[in-house]
PDB file of C-alpha atoms in Angstrom:
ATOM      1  CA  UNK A  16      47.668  14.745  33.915  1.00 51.00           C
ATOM      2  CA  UNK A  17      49.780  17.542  32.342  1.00 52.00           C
ATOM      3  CA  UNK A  18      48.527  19.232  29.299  1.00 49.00           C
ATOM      4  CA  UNK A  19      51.402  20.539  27.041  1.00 48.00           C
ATOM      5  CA  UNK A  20      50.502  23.651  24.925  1.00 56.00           C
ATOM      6  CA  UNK A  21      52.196  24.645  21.695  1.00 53.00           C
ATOM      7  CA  UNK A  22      50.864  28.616  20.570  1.00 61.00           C
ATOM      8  CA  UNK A  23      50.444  28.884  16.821  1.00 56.00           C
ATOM      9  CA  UNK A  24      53.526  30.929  17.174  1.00 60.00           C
ATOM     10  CA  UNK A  25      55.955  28.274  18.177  1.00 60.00           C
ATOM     11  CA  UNK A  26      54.300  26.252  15.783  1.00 54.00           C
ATOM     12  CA  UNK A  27      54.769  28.303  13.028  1.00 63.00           C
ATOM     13  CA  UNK A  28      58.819  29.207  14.212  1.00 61.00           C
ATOM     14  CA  UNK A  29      58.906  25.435  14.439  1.00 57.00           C
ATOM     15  CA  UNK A  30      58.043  24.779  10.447  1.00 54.00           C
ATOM     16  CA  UNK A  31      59.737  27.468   9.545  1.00 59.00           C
ATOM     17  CA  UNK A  32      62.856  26.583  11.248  1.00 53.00           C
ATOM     18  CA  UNK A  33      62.491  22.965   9.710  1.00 55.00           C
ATOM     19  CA  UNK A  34      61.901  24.154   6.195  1.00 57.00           C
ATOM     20  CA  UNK A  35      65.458  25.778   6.275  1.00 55.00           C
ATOM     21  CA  UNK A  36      67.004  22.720   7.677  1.00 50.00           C
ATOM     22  CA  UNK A  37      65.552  20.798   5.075  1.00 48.00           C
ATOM     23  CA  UNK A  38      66.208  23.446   2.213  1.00 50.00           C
ATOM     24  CA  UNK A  39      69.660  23.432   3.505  1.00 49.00           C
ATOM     25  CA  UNK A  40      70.755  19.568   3.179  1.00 47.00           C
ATOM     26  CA  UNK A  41      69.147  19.793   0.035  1.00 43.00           C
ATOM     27  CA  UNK A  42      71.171  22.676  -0.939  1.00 42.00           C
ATOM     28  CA  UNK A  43      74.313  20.830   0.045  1.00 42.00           C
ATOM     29  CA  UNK A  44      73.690  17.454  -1.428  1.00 42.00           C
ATOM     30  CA  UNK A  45      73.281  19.381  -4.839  1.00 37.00           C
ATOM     31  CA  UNK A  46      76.424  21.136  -4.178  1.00 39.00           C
ATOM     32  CA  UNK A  47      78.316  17.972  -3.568  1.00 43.00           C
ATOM     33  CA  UNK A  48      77.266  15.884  -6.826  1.00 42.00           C
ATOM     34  CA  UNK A  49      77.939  19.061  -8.671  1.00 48.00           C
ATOM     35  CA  UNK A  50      81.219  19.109  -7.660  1.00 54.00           C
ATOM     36  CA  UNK A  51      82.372  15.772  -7.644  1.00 79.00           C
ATOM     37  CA  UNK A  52      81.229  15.751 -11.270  1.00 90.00           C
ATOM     38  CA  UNK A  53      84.111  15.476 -13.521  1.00 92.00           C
ATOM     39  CA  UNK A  54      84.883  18.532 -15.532  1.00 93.00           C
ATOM     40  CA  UNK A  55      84.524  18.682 -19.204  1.00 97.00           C
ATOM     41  CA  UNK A  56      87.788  20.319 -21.283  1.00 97.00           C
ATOM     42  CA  UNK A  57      87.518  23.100 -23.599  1.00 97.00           C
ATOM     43  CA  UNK A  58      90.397  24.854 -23.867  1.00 96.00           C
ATOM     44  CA  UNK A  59      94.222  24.423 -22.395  1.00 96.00           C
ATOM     45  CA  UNK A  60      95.906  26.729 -20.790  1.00 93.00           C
ATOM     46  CA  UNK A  61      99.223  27.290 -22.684  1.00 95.00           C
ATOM     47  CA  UNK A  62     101.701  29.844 -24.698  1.00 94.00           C
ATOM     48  CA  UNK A  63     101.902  27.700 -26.946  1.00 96.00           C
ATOM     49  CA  UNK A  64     100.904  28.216 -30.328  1.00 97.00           C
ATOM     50  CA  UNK A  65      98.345  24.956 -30.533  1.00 98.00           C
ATOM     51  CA  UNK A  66      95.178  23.953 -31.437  1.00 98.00           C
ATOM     52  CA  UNK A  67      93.237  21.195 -31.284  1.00 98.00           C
ATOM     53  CA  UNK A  68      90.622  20.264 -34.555  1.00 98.00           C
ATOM     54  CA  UNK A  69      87.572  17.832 -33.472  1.00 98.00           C
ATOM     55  CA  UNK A  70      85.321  16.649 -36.291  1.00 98.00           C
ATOM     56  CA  UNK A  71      82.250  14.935 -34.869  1.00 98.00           C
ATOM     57  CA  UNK A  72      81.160  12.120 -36.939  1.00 98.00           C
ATOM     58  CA  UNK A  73      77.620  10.519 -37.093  1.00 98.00           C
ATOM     59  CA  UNK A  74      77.034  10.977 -40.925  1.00 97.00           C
ATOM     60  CA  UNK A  75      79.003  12.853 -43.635  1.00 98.00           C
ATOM     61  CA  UNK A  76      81.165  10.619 -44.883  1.00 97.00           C
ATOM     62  CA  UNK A  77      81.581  11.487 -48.373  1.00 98.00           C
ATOM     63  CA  UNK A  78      83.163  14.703 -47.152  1.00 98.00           C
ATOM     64  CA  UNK A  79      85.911  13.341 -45.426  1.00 98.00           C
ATOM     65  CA  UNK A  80      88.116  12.061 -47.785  1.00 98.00           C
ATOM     66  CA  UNK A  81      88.417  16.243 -48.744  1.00 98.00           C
ATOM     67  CA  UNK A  82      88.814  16.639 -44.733  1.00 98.00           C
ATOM     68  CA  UNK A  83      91.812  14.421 -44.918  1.00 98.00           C
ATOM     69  CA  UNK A  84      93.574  15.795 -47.991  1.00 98.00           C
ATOM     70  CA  UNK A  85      93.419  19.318 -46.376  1.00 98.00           C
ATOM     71  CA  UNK A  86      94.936  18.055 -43.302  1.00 98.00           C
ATOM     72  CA  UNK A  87      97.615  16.044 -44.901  1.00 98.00           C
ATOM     73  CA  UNK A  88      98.369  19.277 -47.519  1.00 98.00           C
ATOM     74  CA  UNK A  89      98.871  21.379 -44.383  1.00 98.00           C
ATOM     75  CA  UNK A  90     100.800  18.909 -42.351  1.00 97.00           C
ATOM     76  CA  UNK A  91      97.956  19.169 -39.647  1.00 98.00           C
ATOM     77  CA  UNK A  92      96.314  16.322 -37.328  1.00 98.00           C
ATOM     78  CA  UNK A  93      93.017  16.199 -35.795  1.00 98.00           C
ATOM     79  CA  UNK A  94      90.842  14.261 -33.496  1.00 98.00           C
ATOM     80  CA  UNK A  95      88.225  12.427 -34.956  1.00 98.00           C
ATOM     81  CA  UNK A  96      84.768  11.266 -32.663  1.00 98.00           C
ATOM     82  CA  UNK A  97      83.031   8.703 -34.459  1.00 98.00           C
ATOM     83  CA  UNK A  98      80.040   7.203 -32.991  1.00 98.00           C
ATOM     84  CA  UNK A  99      80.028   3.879 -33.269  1.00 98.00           C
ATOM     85  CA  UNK A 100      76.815   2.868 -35.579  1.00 98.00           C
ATOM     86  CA  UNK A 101      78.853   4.677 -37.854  1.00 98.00           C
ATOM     87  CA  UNK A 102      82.562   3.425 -37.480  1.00 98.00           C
ATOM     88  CA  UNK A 103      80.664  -0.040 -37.676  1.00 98.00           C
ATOM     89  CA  UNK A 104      79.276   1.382 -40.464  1.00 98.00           C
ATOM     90  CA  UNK A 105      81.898   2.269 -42.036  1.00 98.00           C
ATOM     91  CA  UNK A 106      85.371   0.693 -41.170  1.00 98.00           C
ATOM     92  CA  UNK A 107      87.389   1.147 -43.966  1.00 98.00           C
ATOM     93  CA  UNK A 108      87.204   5.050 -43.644  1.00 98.00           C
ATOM     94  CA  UNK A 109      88.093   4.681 -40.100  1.00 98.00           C
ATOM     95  CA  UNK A 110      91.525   3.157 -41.010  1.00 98.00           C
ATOM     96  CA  UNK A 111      92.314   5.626 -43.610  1.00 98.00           C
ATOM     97  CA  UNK A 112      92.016   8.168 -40.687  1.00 98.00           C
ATOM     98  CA  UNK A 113      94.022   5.864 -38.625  1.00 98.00           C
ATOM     99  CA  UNK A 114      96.737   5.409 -40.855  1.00 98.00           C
ATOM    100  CA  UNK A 115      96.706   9.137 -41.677  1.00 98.00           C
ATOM    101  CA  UNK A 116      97.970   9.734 -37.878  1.00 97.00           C
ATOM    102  CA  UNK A 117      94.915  10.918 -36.744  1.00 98.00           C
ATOM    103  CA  UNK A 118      93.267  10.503 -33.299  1.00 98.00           C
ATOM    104  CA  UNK A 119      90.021   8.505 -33.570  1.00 98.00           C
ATOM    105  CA  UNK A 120      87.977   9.247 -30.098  1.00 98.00           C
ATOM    106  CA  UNK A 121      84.515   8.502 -28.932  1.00 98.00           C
ATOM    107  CA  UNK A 122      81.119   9.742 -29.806  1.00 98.00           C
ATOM    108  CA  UNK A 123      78.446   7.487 -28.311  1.00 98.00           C
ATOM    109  CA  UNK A 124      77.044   4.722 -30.534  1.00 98.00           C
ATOM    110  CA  UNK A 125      73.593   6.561 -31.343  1.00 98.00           C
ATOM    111  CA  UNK A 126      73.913   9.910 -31.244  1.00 98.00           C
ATOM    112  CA  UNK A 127      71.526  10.401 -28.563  1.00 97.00           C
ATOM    113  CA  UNK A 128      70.637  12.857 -25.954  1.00 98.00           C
ATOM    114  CA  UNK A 129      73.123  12.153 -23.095  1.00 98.00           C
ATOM    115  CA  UNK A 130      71.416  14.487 -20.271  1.00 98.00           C
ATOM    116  CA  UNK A 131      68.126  12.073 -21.111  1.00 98.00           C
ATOM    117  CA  UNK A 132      69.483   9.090 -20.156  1.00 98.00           C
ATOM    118  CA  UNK A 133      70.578   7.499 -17.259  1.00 98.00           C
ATOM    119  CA  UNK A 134      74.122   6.754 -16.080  1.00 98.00           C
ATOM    120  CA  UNK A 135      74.037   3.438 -17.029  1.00 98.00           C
ATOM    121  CA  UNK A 136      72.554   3.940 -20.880  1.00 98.00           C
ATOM    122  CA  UNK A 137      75.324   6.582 -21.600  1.00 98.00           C
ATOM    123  CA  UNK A 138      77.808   4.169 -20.284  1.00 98.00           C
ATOM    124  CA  UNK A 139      76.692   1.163 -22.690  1.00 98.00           C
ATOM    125  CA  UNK A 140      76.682   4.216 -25.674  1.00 98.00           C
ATOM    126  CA  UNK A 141      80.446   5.044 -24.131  1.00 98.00           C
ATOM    127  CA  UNK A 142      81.135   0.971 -24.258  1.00 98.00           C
ATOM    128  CA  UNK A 143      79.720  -0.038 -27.372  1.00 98.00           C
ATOM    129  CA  UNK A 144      81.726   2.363 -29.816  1.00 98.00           C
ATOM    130  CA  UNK A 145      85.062   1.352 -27.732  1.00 98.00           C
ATOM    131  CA  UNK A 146      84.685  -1.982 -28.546  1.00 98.00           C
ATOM    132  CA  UNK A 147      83.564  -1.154 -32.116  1.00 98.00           C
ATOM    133  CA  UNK A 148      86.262   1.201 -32.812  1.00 98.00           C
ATOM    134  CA  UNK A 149      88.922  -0.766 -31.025  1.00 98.00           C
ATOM    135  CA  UNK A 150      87.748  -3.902 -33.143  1.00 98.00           C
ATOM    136  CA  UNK A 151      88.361  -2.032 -35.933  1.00 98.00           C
ATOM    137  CA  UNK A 152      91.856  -0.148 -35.152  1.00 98.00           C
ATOM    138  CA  UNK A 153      93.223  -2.332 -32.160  1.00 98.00           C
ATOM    139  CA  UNK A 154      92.723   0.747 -29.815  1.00 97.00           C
ATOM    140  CA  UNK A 155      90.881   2.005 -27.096  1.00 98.00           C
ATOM    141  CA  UNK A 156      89.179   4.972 -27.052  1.00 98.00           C
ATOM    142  CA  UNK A 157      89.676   7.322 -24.024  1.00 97.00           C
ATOM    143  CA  UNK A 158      88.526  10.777 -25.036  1.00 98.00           C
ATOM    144  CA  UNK A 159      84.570  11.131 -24.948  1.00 98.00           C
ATOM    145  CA  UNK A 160      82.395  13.893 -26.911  1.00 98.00           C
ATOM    146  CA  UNK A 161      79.178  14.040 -26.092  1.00 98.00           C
ATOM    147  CA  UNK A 162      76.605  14.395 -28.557  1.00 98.00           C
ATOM    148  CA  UNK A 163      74.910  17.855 -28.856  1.00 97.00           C
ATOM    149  CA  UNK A 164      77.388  19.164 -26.408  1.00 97.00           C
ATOM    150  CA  UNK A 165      75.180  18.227 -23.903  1.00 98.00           C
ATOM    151  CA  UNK A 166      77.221  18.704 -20.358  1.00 96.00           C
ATOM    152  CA  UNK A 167      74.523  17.132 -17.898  1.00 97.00           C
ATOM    153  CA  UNK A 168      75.254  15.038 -14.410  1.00 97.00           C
ATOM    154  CA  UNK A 169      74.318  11.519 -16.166  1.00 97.00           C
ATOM    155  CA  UNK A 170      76.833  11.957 -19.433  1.00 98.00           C
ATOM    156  CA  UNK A 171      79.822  13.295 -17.288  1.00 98.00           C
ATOM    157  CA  UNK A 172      79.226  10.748 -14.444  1.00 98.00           C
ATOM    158  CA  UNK A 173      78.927   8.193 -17.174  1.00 98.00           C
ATOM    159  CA  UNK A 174      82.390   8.853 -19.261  1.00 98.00           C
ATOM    160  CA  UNK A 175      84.093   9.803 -15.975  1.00 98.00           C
ATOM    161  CA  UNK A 176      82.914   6.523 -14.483  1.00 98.00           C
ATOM    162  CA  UNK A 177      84.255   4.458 -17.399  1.00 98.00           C
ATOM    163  CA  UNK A 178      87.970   6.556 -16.717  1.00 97.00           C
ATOM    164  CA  UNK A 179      87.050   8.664 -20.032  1.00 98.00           C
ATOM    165  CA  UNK A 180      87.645  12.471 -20.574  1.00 97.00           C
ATOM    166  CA  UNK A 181      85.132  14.685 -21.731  1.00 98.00           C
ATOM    167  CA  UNK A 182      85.629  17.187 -24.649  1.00 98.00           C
ATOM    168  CA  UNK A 183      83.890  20.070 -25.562  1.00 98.00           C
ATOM    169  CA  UNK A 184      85.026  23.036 -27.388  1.00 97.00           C
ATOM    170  CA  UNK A 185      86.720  26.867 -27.702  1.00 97.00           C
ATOM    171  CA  UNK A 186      85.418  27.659 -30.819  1.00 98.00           C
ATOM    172  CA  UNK A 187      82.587  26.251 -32.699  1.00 98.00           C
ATOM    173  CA  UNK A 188      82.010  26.690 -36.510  1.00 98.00           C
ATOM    174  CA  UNK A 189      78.541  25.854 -36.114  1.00 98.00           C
ATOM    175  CA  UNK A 190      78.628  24.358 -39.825  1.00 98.00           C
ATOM    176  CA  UNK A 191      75.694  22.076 -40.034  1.00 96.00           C
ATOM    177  CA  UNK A 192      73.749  25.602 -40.123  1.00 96.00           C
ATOM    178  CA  UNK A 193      72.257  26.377 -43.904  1.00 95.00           C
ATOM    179  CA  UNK A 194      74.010  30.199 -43.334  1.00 96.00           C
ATOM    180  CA  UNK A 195      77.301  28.673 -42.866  1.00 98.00           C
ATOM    181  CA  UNK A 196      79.159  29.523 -46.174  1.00 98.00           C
ATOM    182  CA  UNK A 197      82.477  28.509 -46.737  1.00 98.00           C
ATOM    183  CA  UNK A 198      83.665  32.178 -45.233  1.00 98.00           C
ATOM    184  CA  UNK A 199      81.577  32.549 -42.240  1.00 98.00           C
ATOM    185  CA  UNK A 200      82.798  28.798 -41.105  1.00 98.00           C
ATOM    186  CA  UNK A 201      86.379  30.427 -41.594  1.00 98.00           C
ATOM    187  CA  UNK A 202      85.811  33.891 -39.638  1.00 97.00           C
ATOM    188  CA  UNK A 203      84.176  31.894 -36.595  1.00 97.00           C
ATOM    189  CA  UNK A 204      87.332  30.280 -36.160  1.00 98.00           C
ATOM    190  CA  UNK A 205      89.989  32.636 -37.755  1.00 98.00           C
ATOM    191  CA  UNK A 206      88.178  35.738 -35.887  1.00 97.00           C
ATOM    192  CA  UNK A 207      85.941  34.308 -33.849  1.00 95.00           C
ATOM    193  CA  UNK A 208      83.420  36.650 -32.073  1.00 90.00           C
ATOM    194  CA  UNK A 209      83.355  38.169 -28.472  1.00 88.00           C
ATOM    195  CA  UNK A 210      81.732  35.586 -25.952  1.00 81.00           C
ATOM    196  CA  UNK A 211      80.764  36.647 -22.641  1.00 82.00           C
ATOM    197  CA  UNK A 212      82.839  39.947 -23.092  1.00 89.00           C
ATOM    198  CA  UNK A 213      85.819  38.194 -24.039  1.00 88.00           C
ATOM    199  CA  UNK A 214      87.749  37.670 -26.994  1.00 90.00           C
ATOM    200  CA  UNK A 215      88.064  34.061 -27.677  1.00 93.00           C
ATOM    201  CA  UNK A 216      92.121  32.987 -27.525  1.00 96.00           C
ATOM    202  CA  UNK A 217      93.398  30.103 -29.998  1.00 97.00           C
ATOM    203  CA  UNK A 218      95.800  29.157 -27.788  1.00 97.00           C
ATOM    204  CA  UNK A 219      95.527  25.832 -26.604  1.00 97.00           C
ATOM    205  CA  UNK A 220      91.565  26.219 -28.060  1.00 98.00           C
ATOM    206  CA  UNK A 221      89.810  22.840 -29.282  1.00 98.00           C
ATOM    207  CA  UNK A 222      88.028  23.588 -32.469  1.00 98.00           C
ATOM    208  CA  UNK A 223      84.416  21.987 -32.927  1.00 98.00           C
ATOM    209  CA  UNK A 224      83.394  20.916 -36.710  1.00 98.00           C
ATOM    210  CA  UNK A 225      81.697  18.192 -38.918  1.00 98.00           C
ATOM    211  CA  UNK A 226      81.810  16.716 -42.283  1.00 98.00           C
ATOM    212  CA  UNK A 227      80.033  18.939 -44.392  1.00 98.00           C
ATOM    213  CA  UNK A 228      80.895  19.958 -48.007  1.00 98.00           C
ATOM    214  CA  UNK A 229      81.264  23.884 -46.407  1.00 98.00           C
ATOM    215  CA  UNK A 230      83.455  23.024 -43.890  1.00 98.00           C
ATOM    216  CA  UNK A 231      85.752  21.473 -46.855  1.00 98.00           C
ATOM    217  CA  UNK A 232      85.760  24.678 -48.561  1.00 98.00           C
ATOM    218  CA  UNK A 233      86.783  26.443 -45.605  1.00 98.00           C
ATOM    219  CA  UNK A 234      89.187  24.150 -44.051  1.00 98.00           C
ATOM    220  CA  UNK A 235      92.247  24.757 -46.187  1.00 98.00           C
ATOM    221  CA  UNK A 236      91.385  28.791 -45.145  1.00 98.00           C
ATOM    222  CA  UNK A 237      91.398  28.179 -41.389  1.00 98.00           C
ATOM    223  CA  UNK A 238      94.651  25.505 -41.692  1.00 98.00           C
ATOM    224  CA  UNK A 239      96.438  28.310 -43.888  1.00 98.00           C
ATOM    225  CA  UNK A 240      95.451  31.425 -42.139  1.00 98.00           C
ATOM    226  CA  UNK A 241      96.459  30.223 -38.501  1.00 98.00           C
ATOM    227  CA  UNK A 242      99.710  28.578 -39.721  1.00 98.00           C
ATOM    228  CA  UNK A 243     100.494  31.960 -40.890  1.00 98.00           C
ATOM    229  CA  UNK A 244     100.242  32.777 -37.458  1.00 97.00           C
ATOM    230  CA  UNK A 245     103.068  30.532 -36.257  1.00 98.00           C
ATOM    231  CA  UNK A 246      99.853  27.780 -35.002  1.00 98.00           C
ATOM    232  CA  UNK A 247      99.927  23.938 -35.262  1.00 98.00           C
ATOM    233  CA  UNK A 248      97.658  21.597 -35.067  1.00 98.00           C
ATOM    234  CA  UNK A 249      97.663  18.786 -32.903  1.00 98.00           C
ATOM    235  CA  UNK A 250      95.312  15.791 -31.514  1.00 98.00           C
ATOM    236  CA  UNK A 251      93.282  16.321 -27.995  1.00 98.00           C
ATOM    237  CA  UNK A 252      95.735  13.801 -26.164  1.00 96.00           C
ATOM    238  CA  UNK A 253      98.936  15.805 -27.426  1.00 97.00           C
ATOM    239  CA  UNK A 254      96.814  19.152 -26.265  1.00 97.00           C
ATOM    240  CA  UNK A 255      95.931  18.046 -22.617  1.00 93.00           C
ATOM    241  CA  UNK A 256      98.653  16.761 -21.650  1.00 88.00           C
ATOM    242  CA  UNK A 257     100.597  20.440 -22.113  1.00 80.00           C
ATOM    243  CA  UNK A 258     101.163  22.322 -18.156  1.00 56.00           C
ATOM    244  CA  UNK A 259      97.297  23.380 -17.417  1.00 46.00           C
ATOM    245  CA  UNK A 260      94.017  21.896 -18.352  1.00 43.00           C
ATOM    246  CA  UNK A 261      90.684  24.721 -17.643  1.00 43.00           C
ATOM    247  CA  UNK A 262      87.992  26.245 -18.992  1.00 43.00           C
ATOM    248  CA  UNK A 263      88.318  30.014 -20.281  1.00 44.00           C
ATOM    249  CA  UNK A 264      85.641  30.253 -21.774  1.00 41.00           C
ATOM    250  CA  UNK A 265      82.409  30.494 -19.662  1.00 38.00           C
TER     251      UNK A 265
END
């Protein structure tokens, strides 16, 4: 009878050698789901003179009647992403934006946390405000904003599964903050700060804001300052579908 004889050595070489193998499938299967996620958009690459306004909306509504009159003074249009406890909430507000000539996009019903849920809970979120909104305005939502700007696997697999688009944002003006007066909302947009060493451009930039009573204040300073400018202001589907879709800034 033979006796086969492994030295701690080649034992050790052995697990070591295995570890690595393992480590490296592991490192590749994360590599592939990250990139056949589905890439959020938040900014287009164009020479154009655009931009893009999204108002998140979850609460607030006594502001937006002032959000529309600026927007109609300044012949500007927006994107609106309602979630859909509160278009259901609140449907006659969504046809005034409607028949304004708005965009009216997708927000999730609850406002939730998308990167804690699964898949299949931030699809029903994605589902139930489409059929809410489109009950209420005979269209179907196809743009998706997640809630919190939260850009994990199970929100972007969700809307991308369910043929929706995911929006984020250039420039933020941060105005549910206390701090944010009238005129800081308007400098983060009008002369927005440097991010990662760069200079934010407004070209082709999608502009992130909410129904507050500051951001009316500031809104007919942002609208007036950029149009000086030689900028319009268009809806997310008229934005993306210009020559190049990226990000620019991260």
């Amino acid at each position: 009878m033979h006796v086969f004889r492994v030295s701690f050595k080649n034992l050790k070489i052995f697990g070591l050698v295995l570890i690595l193998a393992v480590s490296l499938l592991i490192h590749q299967r994360v590599i592939g789901i990250v990139a056949s996620l589905p890439l959020p958009i938040e900014q287009v690459k164009t020479e154009q003179k655009v931009i893009a306004l999204t108002i998140n909306v979850d609460w607030g509504g006594e502001y937006l009647p002032g959000i529309l009159e600026a927007l109609e003074q300044h012949h500007a249009k927006a994107s609106f992403f309602l979630t859909g406890r509160w278009a259901k909430n609140n449907p006659e507000l969504v046809k005034e934006i409607q028949a304004r000539g708005h965009a009216i996009e997708n927000h999730g019903y609850s406002h939730p946390h998308p990167d804690q849920l699964s898949i299949q809970a931030n699809q029903e979120e994605i589902l139930k405000t489409e059929s809410i909104i489109q009950e209420i305005t005979g269209q179907k939502t196809k743009y998706y904003a997640p809630p919190y700007g939260e850009r994990g696997a199970s929100g972007l697999k969700a809307a991308g599964n369910l043929g929706y688009t995911t929006i984020l944002w250039t420039l933020d003006t941060v105005d549910w903050r206390p701090e944010s007066t009238p005129e800081v909302i308007t400098q983060r947009i009008v002369d927005p700060a440097v991010r990662f060493g760069i200079k934010p451009t407004h070209l082709g930039a999608i502009v992130l804001m909410h129904p507050k009573e500051n951001t009316v204040k500031a809104l007919p300073n942002i609208l007036g300052q950029l149009a000086d400018q030689g900028f319009q202001f268009i809806t997310i589907n008229e934005l993306i579908t210009l020559t190049g879709v990226g990000n620019t800034t991260s």
